[in-house]
Structures are given as structure tokens and as C-alpha cells.
């Protein structure tokens, strides 16, 4: 026979804390605390297996459940000497949900269950406090009718308001017992009007109604959405815990509160929490009254006059401090504890690992390890890699007021406040004058790079998580909110229309790239601090990681940031970004506008020394660490201007006439540029462009090796190839240039390719005959595998994820089911041909913790990501490595 119900209480329990799968987090921890001898009100947990059975059998319970529940109720009655539904000494219970993963506030709860007209009177007599009994009863009617019977709670508010109005009361505490009687009659009338059979008086009917509602709430929209966001499987189900009520609202020797064993914001090892005298748990949550501090020290810190629990109830406080120590050393982690004090007696209602900020997570993990409570590997696995983002960018002061006027995608974390500018040149000019600017564009293109660099933050009205703006902003560590659908830009009039506001150039905005919020005016920011704990934990992570971590970087500033965050090389240097520099763009445009190879070569000759100096700078900063330089990738038209006014400027600078520029721009126009004349197709058709770049790379390598004595082994990367033939043609050009440059030196280099197209993955065994390394360009590989434009996906990705068609935005987290197969195939086929082929990833997924887990599983040698994500990748790689070593994973 299956055991459906697990009892706890009185120093004993059927369950344990490692039975979360069956009992949910709440049920498992209540069982464990009970066995530890902590003061837990007795009760029982109906397991998640019942939930699964319920949904598998058309919402019917197992046949033997009723008997098991009756038994369990009998046990609680006996332990407390009370009767469920008994009119003189009534047992009241709470009915609460609890799943394996904590889903705070997503499912339903019913308190004070078991009250009816008779038991309310019984409770009044027993406690000698009729007002308390009736207050509890009316709370129960409202909560039960709302949660179980689906009666709108505002109907109850109307009743309460009218009683208050009739008596000219302002506060609930003004109501007498007789007033509550009126309220209860009003409430019951509401339920009778709104439901077929009115409010149930039978305690057992109430109990089964509440149990059904909790199981039902597993499938409410809130819970479904929460599960989708947190990757919690539907099949887990929830447990239901039924527990004897204790009351924090029976007088001034009663209280309810929440305590954290350490400070959840800072991680400091101080007891932290709040409590409310004469209140029930929901009052704390509802925020009607301001709770008081637990400790004297925190009361003094907050400058509060309201006494702390330490001062007001020293005896119970002492017990709570003792429980704090016991729970933390038992669970070996910071605990979030809910407690109630009933007439001077302390009860613990819940404990769980407490949620915490990133700095707190680091401090707690490091402190617990230093105290010998956990080891280094456990400390490393305790910190959420993505949360480190909070430490790596300036962020908004959480206490500051904010006036949010729009929301877009959280494309690049961090916060910035500044004035609105609508184009890149203006951004650069104003930043040059010391102004702090927010660049607001419909979408950015590579020609906006200088403006993006000059801006403190970027907002775009179009584009997704891997749109140009998002990728570049993350690379630069600039906060960015992309795809703000509700915003419209009129560049001509210099205006931005959003949420009924008309803003203009020079108006102030604040953006939060971590949440996607756009706010009017200024919101205070806090600078990042890389604390000692951060460094310590990263050191431990590095010891346990197999994969290397590199950065995507092209400017000296980015490369320096990358090195300071611990990057072990550059995995992607996008050379096109170097072409947009003010000085060079003219030569680049001259080169593009040339109609003969001779003229093109002349322009390239002028670009060569500039490009060489770029690589000298990079190789010097990287001091012998590997640097992968990608040859030119974007279609040439991206370098040409778009508007008539710009045509004239370019024509003048390039020494040609306007019609020539316009004609060339027209010639280069493509219907699908992402699938057009780009990547190595440029190198095949204009070999002189790649030749110049290769020469610049190799000459720089020779120069830096000579000057610094470091070994410089550049990795030359060919983009967007799908065949060995493309690689062969380009490799022989590279070898020829190397012969010319390296004569008489010990120049060494590698030639490899990106895997960005399905055909490249399918034919990886062929490509590996020539390529000495692969770098998976999963931005383009995702785009070409799903047939979804990375720049336009924001228009429909939301509904796709909401409707469960895709679990997550595949441009942010690798689509393992689809694109992942191609990556796996590329790895296997590449190694078949060349067992020691070097394998990495440089798409945005290289900085995403879940995708990094996948990279570990398929055996990549390294991941490469934006400099600001390097610490996240280091930690995620360590966790993935540790996970792969654990048996059973
Ligand atoms: C990619 O496609 O994944 C990649 C890294 O190249 P880019 O983003 O420059 O197209
Ligand atoms: Mg690409």
C-alpha cells in the first residue's frame, strides 16, 4: 500500500528533510525540525504523489486517502487534546502548499480552518476572548471563500467598510466583538449570494475543500508561469501540509515574525528579522503595520523607538537565538525561519534556505567554508553565477524612488542615468563635453559604435537579446534596454514618445539594464565593489574548473577589463569593430567605393598600419595568452551611410561624387544581408581585404614577440564557412602571407573556423581537415537553425515563450534540443578527423550559465564571453565541472 500521508509533531516524524520530492520543502523541513525536537505544532503532510495521482485520474484522490487523513487528524487531536470540529475545544488547522522547489506566494494557503458558528463560540469561551475568536472566524470566511470558493475578496472589503463607516471607525482594531458579529453575518450573506451552497459549516468539508484548492492551485496561471520561468517541471506536483494553528493574535504576549540566521542583504553573521506583536502571519506580509526589529542592535541601527524582541520578550528571544544556531548548523546554510509566539510560547512554523543578494551569497559561502561547515566545492556550488552580475556593474540604489515609464528587454545589466540623445555623433560630441548621455535609438548598427561607447547607457525600441545593441552593449559593459516596444522616436523633431510623455533631447532618463526598466529623471546608483569574498570564491572556482574562460574583446579597454576579471585569452576579436573608428571609417569607405582592385589595395595599404597597431596593443595586453582574431564578417554595406546627407559627407571624404556613393550603396544593398555577401564570402571575393588583415595580425605577432619576449601564437579565425574548400582557399592565402611576414622568425599561428551554419556542423569532419580549431558561433547558428532573425526576434519571442513553444529565448540560452544537436555533432565530427582540435564557443551563450553547463557536457575546451561576464562564466564552468564529477548526475 502506498503511504500518502506523513505525520509530524511531538519530537517525532514520518519524514525527513531529504524527502523534499515527496513532502515538498515545507513538509520535509517540518518533519526534520520535529525530529530535532524543535517546537513545531503537530500536523501531517499529504504527499506530492497524491497530487500526481489527482491529476492523472481526472482530479480524483486515491481511495485510501480519506482513511489516512482521518488517522492523521486523530493523531493531532490526541497529541493536543482537542477535537477537529469540536464545539468546546476546537482544533483549528492551516492548510498550506509546498513543492520541491520554493515557489513563494504562487499557490494557495488557508488559515484558521475548522471554524464555524459553533466552534467560534467554543474558541471564544475557551480563550475568554470573544473578539479574538470572531476576528479569526471572519478572517477564515474571507480567506476560504476567496481561495476555495472563488468569491472576489473585494465583496468582503465592502462589508467591512460599511460596518466601519456606520460606526465611524478608522482601524480594524476599533471593532468590538459585536461589530465582528455583524461583519460575519454580512460575509456569510455574500457567500450565500455568490455560491450555490453558501459557506460550509462542516469542518471536514472545509478541509477537503482547502486540500482540493491547494492541489488545484498547482495549475493556476501564476504557478504555471513561475514554473516556466524557473524551469520547474509540471510533473513534480505540490504537497499539502495540514498543521495545528497557533495564534500570534491572542493578545500582547503573542507575536508572529520572520528571522534570518544571517543578514540576507550583506551576508553578515548577525541575527536579522522582524516581528509584530498581536498579529497573524498575513499581517506582516500585507504591510499594514510596520514590524519591529528582532535585536536591539538592529533597532538602534534603524533609529527606531519601537522595542525590539530582544528587549520586549527576552526569554522567548533567547530560545529563538538558540534555535537559530541549531537550525543553521543542522542545515549548514543560512535559514529563513517563520515563527509565532502564542501566550509567551514559541513555535516554529517553517524553515528554508534563505534567499539572498549576490554579495550575501558570496560572504555566507566563504564564511561557512572558513568555519569548516562546508568545503570549497560546496561553497562554489552555493553561489548563483548569474547573480554575480549584480556585482559587476553600477546598480540602482534599491532604496531610491523610481518612476518607471516603459519596460523592454534586460539586454545588458547595470544602471545608468543621463540625458537623452538620439544619434551616435551627438552622443560622442556631448560626452566629449563631459555630459553623461543615454543613447536612444530605434536600433543600433555598427556605425553607432562610437556613440555607444560614449554613452553611459543605451535604449533601443527594436531588437532582441542578441541584437547588435545588446551584444555590443554587453561587450562594452554598457547598460542596455532593448526592444522597448511602447516607445517611438521622431529623430527629425528630436522627440521620444512614451507612455503619454513627450521627451526631447536633453531630458533626463535612468535605465536599469538588469530589469529592462526605463525611468523618468534620475535614480541614485551604487558603484560595484569586488569584495575580498568575491576573489576568494573565484579562486576556489578556478581550482575546480576544466574549461578555460576567454573573452570576446577587441579594444584595449575591453581586453584589460577581461584580463582583470580573469579571462585566459580572447576567444573572439571582431575586427569589423576596429573599422568604425573615426579615423579609419573614411579609408574603409574608400576601399569599399573603389571599383578596381588597385584602388582597393591602395586604401587597404593605408589601413594596414592602423590595423597592425590594434593587434600590437591586444597582443601586448594579453601577454602570450591565446588571441583568436576573426577576419571581417559583416556585409560591406554596413560600413556605408544610409541617408542623403551622409552620402555627401562620405563622397567628400572619400574623394568621389555623391552619385558614386549612392550607386555603390545601391549595388551593395541585399534583401537578406545576414544570408548574403558576408563572412568568408567576402574573403573569397575580395581576397585583398583578408590579406591585409592577416598581414596586420602576423606582423603584430612578430613585433610583440620580438619586443616583449612573450610567445604570441595568433589564432586566425574564418567566419561563416560551410565547406572545406572555402577554408583551403583562405588558408593557402594565410600561409603565403605568413611565409612573407615570418621569414627568418619563429612565427607560429593557427588557422580555424567558426561553426555558425548547420552545414558547417554537418560537415565538421571535412572542415577539420583544414581547420585547427572550431569556435561555435551560436548566435548565427541559432539564427540559421531556427530560421529566426536574431535582430527581429523580440517582436514574437515573448508570446513564443509564454505559450511554451520555446522554454526560453534561444538567443540567450542555447536551444539544447535543436541547436545543441548541431554543436554536439560538430564536436564529434571535428574530433573524428582531428582528435586534438581546439573547441570553443564565442556566441552569446558562452556567458550564459545553463549553456555553459551544456558546453561542459559536450566537452568543449573553452567558452568565450563578454568581459563583464567572465567571472560568471568562471563560476558556471566550475559548477558544471563539479556536477559532471558527482555520481548520478
Ligand atoms: C556568432 O554568430 O555566434 C558570433 C559570435 O558572431 P557574431 O555575433 O559576430 O555574428
Ligand atoms: Mg556570427
Tab-separated table of C-alpha atoms in Angstrom, residues 443-775:
chain	number	residue	atom	x	y	z
A	443	UNK	CA	18.090	50.024	-33.366
A	444	UNK	CA	21.849	50.474	-33.404
A	445	UNK	CA	24.154	49.454	-36.224
A	446	UNK	CA	27.924	49.093	-36.300
A	447	UNK	CA	28.238	52.732	-37.319
A	448	UNK	CA	26.828	53.759	-33.959
A	449	UNK	CA	29.693	52.099	-32.072
A	450	UNK	CA	31.422	55.354	-31.178
A	451	UNK	CA	28.191	56.751	-29.815
A	452	UNK	CA	27.523	53.594	-27.846
A	453	UNK	CA	30.985	53.778	-26.404
A	454	UNK	CA	30.471	57.392	-25.453
A	455	UNK	CA	27.059	56.709	-23.898
A	456	UNK	CA	26.530	55.657	-20.297
A	457	UNK	CA	23.556	53.566	-21.381
A	458	UNK	CA	21.626	52.522	-24.467
A	459	UNK	CA	17.926	52.158	-25.195
A	460	UNK	CA	16.512	50.721	-28.409
A	461	UNK	CA	12.891	50.436	-29.429
A	462	UNK	CA	13.537	47.352	-31.569
A	463	UNK	CA	15.844	44.336	-31.329
A	464	UNK	CA	16.197	41.325	-29.058
A	465	UNK	CA	18.700	39.931	-26.607
A	466	UNK	CA	21.292	39.318	-29.297
A	467	UNK	CA	20.520	42.326	-31.450
A	468	UNK	CA	23.502	44.436	-32.297
A	469	UNK	CA	22.823	46.866	-29.491
A	470	UNK	CA	22.524	44.089	-26.933
A	471	UNK	CA	25.652	42.208	-27.982
A	472	UNK	CA	27.801	45.305	-28.271
A	473	UNK	CA	26.494	46.844	-25.063
A	474	UNK	CA	27.206	43.670	-23.102
A	475	UNK	CA	30.648	43.520	-24.650
A	476	UNK	CA	31.334	47.076	-23.570
A	477	UNK	CA	29.683	46.617	-20.205
A	478	UNK	CA	27.198	49.378	-21.051
A	479	UNK	CA	23.749	49.016	-19.551
A	480	UNK	CA	21.215	48.476	-22.313
A	481	UNK	CA	17.458	48.085	-22.535
A	482	UNK	CA	16.450	46.810	-25.959
A	483	UNK	CA	13.131	46.293	-27.717
A	484	UNK	CA	11.141	48.926	-25.780
A	485	UNK	CA	8.025	48.370	-27.865
A	486	UNK	CA	5.944	51.190	-26.406
A	487	UNK	CA	8.494	53.860	-27.274
A	488	UNK	CA	8.505	55.870	-30.509
A	489	UNK	CA	11.339	58.045	-31.747
A	490	UNK	CA	10.997	61.009	-34.056
A	491	UNK	CA	14.561	61.898	-34.882
A	492	UNK	CA	13.556	64.909	-37.002
A	493	UNK	CA	11.838	66.710	-34.168
A	494	UNK	CA	14.245	65.248	-31.616
A	495	UNK	CA	11.383	63.737	-29.642
A	496	UNK	CA	10.676	60.455	-27.923
A	497	UNK	CA	7.067	59.484	-27.251
A	498	UNK	CA	6.474	57.026	-24.456
A	499	UNK	CA	3.577	56.269	-22.112
A	500	UNK	CA	1.905	59.602	-22.736
A	501	UNK	CA	5.122	61.582	-22.223
A	502	UNK	CA	6.832	63.530	-24.957
A	503	UNK	CA	10.513	63.700	-24.118
A	504	UNK	CA	13.182	65.515	-26.062
A	505	UNK	CA	16.918	65.503	-26.485
A	506	UNK	CA	18.474	66.673	-23.232
A	507	UNK	CA	15.710	65.340	-20.955
A	508	UNK	CA	16.900	63.023	-18.228
A	509	UNK	CA	16.328	59.260	-18.132
A	510	UNK	CA	17.535	56.415	-15.944
A	511	UNK	CA	17.726	52.853	-17.227
A	512	UNK	CA	18.170	49.539	-15.468
A	513	UNK	CA	19.644	47.036	-17.907
A	514	UNK	CA	19.170	44.260	-15.366
A	515	UNK	CA	15.372	44.613	-15.254
A	516	UNK	CA	14.634	46.379	-18.554
A	517	UNK	CA	13.092	49.366	-16.774
A	518	UNK	CA	13.236	52.864	-18.241
A	519	UNK	CA	12.641	55.632	-15.698
A	520	UNK	CA	11.984	59.326	-15.884
A	521	UNK	CA	14.611	61.560	-14.251
A	522	UNK	CA	17.485	60.421	-12.084
A	523	UNK	CA	17.646	57.460	-9.760
A	524	UNK	CA	20.676	57.150	-7.487
A	525	UNK	CA	23.209	54.455	-8.415
A	526	UNK	CA	25.737	52.483	-6.369
A	527	UNK	CA	29.206	51.607	-7.735
A	528	UNK	CA	30.261	47.947	-7.925
A	529	UNK	CA	32.687	46.623	-5.369
A	530	UNK	CA	34.685	43.464	-5.923
A	531	UNK	CA	34.991	42.382	-2.334
A	532	UNK	CA	37.565	40.013	-0.882
A	533	UNK	CA	34.983	37.234	-0.709
A	534	UNK	CA	34.434	37.559	-4.428
A	535	UNK	CA	38.124	36.978	-5.148
A	536	UNK	CA	38.315	34.102	-2.687
A	537	UNK	CA	35.361	32.276	-4.179
A	538	UNK	CA	36.622	32.799	-7.732
A	539	UNK	CA	39.947	31.295	-6.700
A	540	UNK	CA	38.159	28.201	-5.426
A	541	UNK	CA	36.063	28.051	-8.597
A	542	UNK	CA	39.191	28.136	-10.756
A	543	UNK	CA	40.637	25.161	-8.923
A	544	UNK	CA	37.635	23.048	-9.833
A	545	UNK	CA	37.044	24.046	-13.435
A	546	UNK	CA	38.054	22.088	-16.526
A	547	UNK	CA	37.039	24.502	-19.286
A	548	UNK	CA	39.041	27.632	-19.921
A	549	UNK	CA	37.309	31.002	-19.995
A	550	UNK	CA	38.139	33.606	-22.604
A	551	UNK	CA	36.583	36.933	-23.512
A	552	UNK	CA	35.126	38.476	-26.630
A	553	UNK	CA	37.101	41.714	-26.894
A	554	UNK	CA	38.560	43.994	-29.498
A	555	UNK	CA	39.512	47.264	-27.848
A	556	UNK	CA	42.434	47.631	-25.433
A	557	UNK	CA	39.965	48.776	-22.759
A	558	UNK	CA	37.844	45.628	-23.188
A	559	UNK	CA	40.918	43.423	-23.205
A	560	UNK	CA	42.171	44.988	-19.980
A	561	UNK	CA	38.789	44.543	-18.325
A	562	UNK	CA	38.747	40.934	-19.478
A	563	UNK	CA	42.182	40.235	-18.018
A	564	UNK	CA	41.273	41.948	-14.754
A	565	UNK	CA	38.210	39.683	-14.486
A	566	UNK	CA	40.397	36.615	-15.053
A	567	UNK	CA	39.996	35.906	-18.784
A	568	UNK	CA	42.526	33.368	-20.042
A	569	UNK	CA	42.633	34.666	-23.587
A	570	UNK	CA	40.496	36.296	-26.252
A	571	UNK	CA	38.077	33.912	-27.910
A	572	UNK	CA	36.697	36.395	-30.408
A	573	UNK	CA	38.124	39.662	-31.647
A	574	UNK	CA	35.545	41.068	-34.067
A	575	UNK	CA	37.807	43.040	-36.384
A	576	UNK	CA	34.941	44.949	-38.003
A	577	UNK	CA	34.508	46.959	-34.828
A	578	UNK	CA	38.007	48.313	-35.375
A	579	UNK	CA	36.943	49.665	-38.756
A	580	UNK	CA	34.414	52.052	-37.286
A	581	UNK	CA	36.946	54.228	-35.565
A	582	UNK	CA	36.522	57.837	-36.776
A	583	UNK	CA	39.976	57.885	-38.392
A	584	UNK	CA	39.544	54.632	-40.227
A	585	UNK	CA	35.998	54.656	-41.442
A	586	UNK	CA	36.936	57.029	-44.265
A	587	UNK	CA	39.620	54.654	-45.524
A	588	UNK	CA	37.256	51.720	-45.139
A	589	UNK	CA	34.661	53.567	-47.177
A	590	UNK	CA	37.248	54.499	-49.799
A	591	UNK	CA	38.145	50.859	-50.046
A	592	UNK	CA	34.520	49.841	-50.469
A	593	UNK	CA	33.819	52.565	-53.002
A	594	UNK	CA	36.809	51.560	-55.131
A	595	UNK	CA	35.854	49.978	-58.406
A	596	UNK	CA	39.258	48.459	-59.142
A	597	UNK	CA	41.401	46.088	-57.153
A	598	UNK	CA	44.284	48.541	-57.456
A	599	UNK	CA	42.339	51.353	-55.810
A	600	UNK	CA	41.092	48.929	-53.165
A	601	UNK	CA	44.629	47.809	-52.376
A	602	UNK	CA	45.779	51.415	-52.078
A	603	UNK	CA	43.098	52.077	-49.439
A	604	UNK	CA	43.963	48.816	-47.698
A	605	UNK	CA	47.626	49.791	-47.620
A	606	UNK	CA	46.629	52.868	-45.652
A	607	UNK	CA	44.546	50.725	-43.285
A	608	UNK	CA	47.297	48.182	-42.689
A	609	UNK	CA	49.400	50.137	-40.169
A	610	UNK	CA	46.283	51.127	-38.220
A	611	UNK	CA	45.049	47.551	-38.064
A	612	UNK	CA	48.541	46.338	-37.132
A	613	UNK	CA	48.698	48.762	-34.231
A	614	UNK	CA	45.337	47.394	-32.993
A	615	UNK	CA	46.780	43.907	-32.804
A	616	UNK	CA	50.048	45.067	-31.279
A	617	UNK	CA	48.003	46.623	-28.480
A	618	UNK	CA	45.904	43.479	-27.994
A	619	UNK	CA	48.812	41.032	-28.041
A	620	UNK	CA	50.748	43.240	-25.648
A	621	UNK	CA	47.902	43.351	-23.128
A	622	UNK	CA	47.258	39.618	-23.442
A	623	UNK	CA	50.909	38.716	-22.744
A	624	UNK	CA	51.134	35.426	-24.547
A	625	UNK	CA	47.588	34.293	-23.754
A	626	UNK	CA	45.771	32.961	-26.826
A	627	UNK	CA	44.038	35.537	-29.017
A	628	UNK	CA	41.534	34.496	-31.683
A	629	UNK	CA	41.171	37.152	-34.348
A	630	UNK	CA	38.252	36.819	-36.694
A	631	UNK	CA	38.588	38.134	-40.226
A	632	UNK	CA	35.998	40.622	-41.470
A	633	UNK	CA	32.432	39.333	-41.092
A	634	UNK	CA	29.619	41.846	-41.797
A	635	UNK	CA	28.311	42.724	-45.256
A	636	UNK	CA	30.129	45.746	-46.665
A	637	UNK	CA	27.033	47.917	-46.927
A	638	UNK	CA	27.057	48.194	-43.119
A	639	UNK	CA	30.045	50.496	-43.491
A	640	UNK	CA	28.273	52.844	-45.903
A	641	UNK	CA	25.968	55.678	-44.852
A	642	UNK	CA	22.200	55.454	-45.240
A	643	UNK	CA	20.870	58.984	-45.572
A	644	UNK	CA	21.379	61.534	-48.357
A	645	UNK	CA	23.106	63.997	-46.040
A	646	UNK	CA	25.646	61.361	-45.038
A	647	UNK	CA	26.252	60.418	-48.687
A	648	UNK	CA	27.570	63.925	-49.313
A	649	UNK	CA	29.955	63.765	-46.332
A	650	UNK	CA	31.288	60.405	-47.410
A	651	UNK	CA	31.627	61.480	-51.028
A	652	UNK	CA	33.695	64.449	-49.955
A	653	UNK	CA	35.874	62.485	-47.553
A	654	UNK	CA	36.441	59.663	-49.999
A	655	UNK	CA	37.112	61.993	-52.920
A	656	UNK	CA	34.285	60.749	-55.130
A	657	UNK	CA	30.968	62.279	-56.167
A	658	UNK	CA	27.626	61.740	-54.447
A	659	UNK	CA	26.086	59.656	-57.257
A	660	UNK	CA	29.036	57.234	-56.995
A	661	UNK	CA	28.396	56.719	-53.306
A	662	UNK	CA	24.664	56.330	-53.825
A	663	UNK	CA	25.192	53.933	-56.705
A	664	UNK	CA	27.630	51.790	-54.722
A	665	UNK	CA	25.290	51.730	-51.724
A	666	UNK	CA	22.506	50.567	-54.027
A	667	UNK	CA	24.775	47.939	-55.541
A	668	UNK	CA	25.633	46.584	-52.116
A	669	UNK	CA	22.030	46.537	-50.924
A	670	UNK	CA	20.828	42.992	-50.187
A	671	UNK	CA	17.407	41.555	-49.424
A	672	UNK	CA	18.737	39.270	-46.693
A	673	UNK	CA	22.121	40.652	-45.694
A	674	UNK	CA	22.504	38.144	-42.868
A	675	UNK	CA	22.408	35.391	-45.501
A	676	UNK	CA	24.207	37.436	-48.092
A	677	UNK	CA	27.632	38.649	-49.039
A	678	UNK	CA	29.313	38.385	-45.658
A	679	UNK	CA	31.719	36.249	-43.646
A	680	UNK	CA	34.306	34.334	-45.598
A	681	UNK	CA	32.328	35.036	-48.761
A	682	UNK	CA	33.956	38.479	-48.573
A	683	UNK	CA	37.374	36.898	-48.275
A	684	UNK	CA	36.726	34.656	-51.275
A	685	UNK	CA	35.574	37.534	-53.473
A	686	UNK	CA	37.829	40.322	-52.153
A	687	UNK	CA	40.914	38.369	-51.033
A	688	UNK	CA	42.900	41.571	-50.632
A	689	UNK	CA	40.793	42.612	-47.618
A	690	UNK	CA	41.568	39.425	-45.702
A	691	UNK	CA	45.140	39.531	-46.912
A	692	UNK	CA	45.635	42.953	-45.340
A	693	UNK	CA	44.102	41.728	-42.067
A	694	UNK	CA	46.242	38.586	-41.978
A	695	UNK	CA	49.367	40.601	-42.651
A	696	UNK	CA	48.459	43.018	-39.851
A	697	UNK	CA	47.886	40.144	-37.405
A	698	UNK	CA	51.088	38.313	-38.231
A	699	UNK	CA	53.302	41.405	-38.368
A	700	UNK	CA	51.937	42.444	-34.992
A	701	UNK	CA	52.660	38.979	-33.581
A	702	UNK	CA	56.241	39.113	-34.784
A	703	UNK	CA	56.684	42.628	-33.424
A	704	UNK	CA	55.236	41.907	-29.963
A	705	UNK	CA	57.148	38.632	-29.633
A	706	UNK	CA	60.353	40.456	-30.510
A	707	UNK	CA	59.757	43.371	-28.147
A	708	UNK	CA	58.286	41.551	-25.165
A	709	UNK	CA	59.807	38.114	-25.380
A	710	UNK	CA	56.301	36.629	-24.902
A	711	UNK	CA	55.268	33.759	-27.155
A	712	UNK	CA	52.499	35.081	-29.343
A	713	UNK	CA	50.528	32.465	-31.237
A	714	UNK	CA	47.639	34.181	-33.012
A	715	UNK	CA	44.621	32.118	-33.935
A	716	UNK	CA	43.227	33.350	-37.234
A	717	UNK	CA	39.522	32.609	-37.500
A	718	UNK	CA	37.495	32.386	-40.686
A	719	UNK	CA	33.816	33.308	-40.222
A	720	UNK	CA	30.670	31.758	-41.684
A	721	UNK	CA	32.340	28.942	-43.623
A	722	UNK	CA	30.340	25.888	-44.653
A	723	UNK	CA	32.919	23.934	-46.636
A	724	UNK	CA	36.485	22.737	-46.541
A	725	UNK	CA	37.002	24.312	-49.959
A	726	UNK	CA	36.457	27.830	-48.590
A	727	UNK	CA	38.939	27.135	-45.812
A	728	UNK	CA	41.502	25.705	-48.226
A	729	UNK	CA	41.458	28.784	-50.436
A	730	UNK	CA	41.813	31.124	-47.487
A	731	UNK	CA	44.352	29.006	-45.627
A	732	UNK	CA	46.683	28.944	-48.593
A	733	UNK	CA	46.480	32.749	-48.726
A	734	UNK	CA	47.227	32.909	-44.980
A	735	UNK	CA	50.194	30.534	-45.323
A	736	UNK	CA	51.563	32.594	-48.209
A	737	UNK	CA	51.341	35.843	-46.217
A	738	UNK	CA	52.893	34.086	-43.205
A	739	UNK	CA	55.825	32.994	-45.343
A	740	UNK	CA	56.343	36.589	-46.399
A	741	UNK	CA	55.976	38.029	-42.906
A	742	UNK	CA	57.681	35.325	-40.893
A	743	UNK	CA	60.770	34.711	-42.964
A	744	UNK	CA	63.646	34.351	-40.534
A	745	UNK	CA	61.420	34.322	-37.399
A	746	UNK	CA	59.777	31.523	-35.442
A	747	UNK	CA	56.292	32.743	-36.300
A	748	UNK	CA	53.628	30.229	-35.336
A	749	UNK	CA	49.881	30.617	-35.838
A	750	UNK	CA	46.725	28.555	-36.052
A	751	UNK	CA	44.003	28.725	-38.670
A	752	UNK	CA	40.499	27.749	-37.692
A	753	UNK	CA	36.889	28.496	-38.395
A	754	UNK	CA	33.644	29.418	-36.757
A	755	UNK	CA	30.823	26.897	-36.843
A	756	UNK	CA	27.858	29.172	-37.482
A	757	UNK	CA	25.884	27.306	-40.127
A	758	UNK	CA	24.120	23.946	-39.979
A	759	UNK	CA	26.155	22.742	-42.963
A	760	UNK	CA	29.368	23.544	-41.122
A	761	UNK	CA	28.283	21.332	-38.220
A	762	UNK	CA	27.112	18.561	-40.547
A	763	UNK	CA	30.384	18.624	-42.472
A	764	UNK	CA	32.620	19.295	-39.466
A	765	UNK	CA	34.721	16.217	-40.232
A	766	UNK	CA	35.569	17.772	-43.594
A	767	UNK	CA	36.185	21.262	-42.202
A	768	UNK	CA	38.514	19.802	-39.576
A	769	UNK	CA	40.790	18.516	-42.322
A	770	UNK	CA	41.877	22.140	-42.715
A	771	UNK	CA	40.731	23.899	-39.551
A	772	UNK	CA	42.954	23.567	-36.485
A	773	UNK	CA	40.228	24.892	-34.199
A	774	UNK	CA	36.477	25.449	-34.184
A	775	UNK	CA	34.648	28.189	-32.377
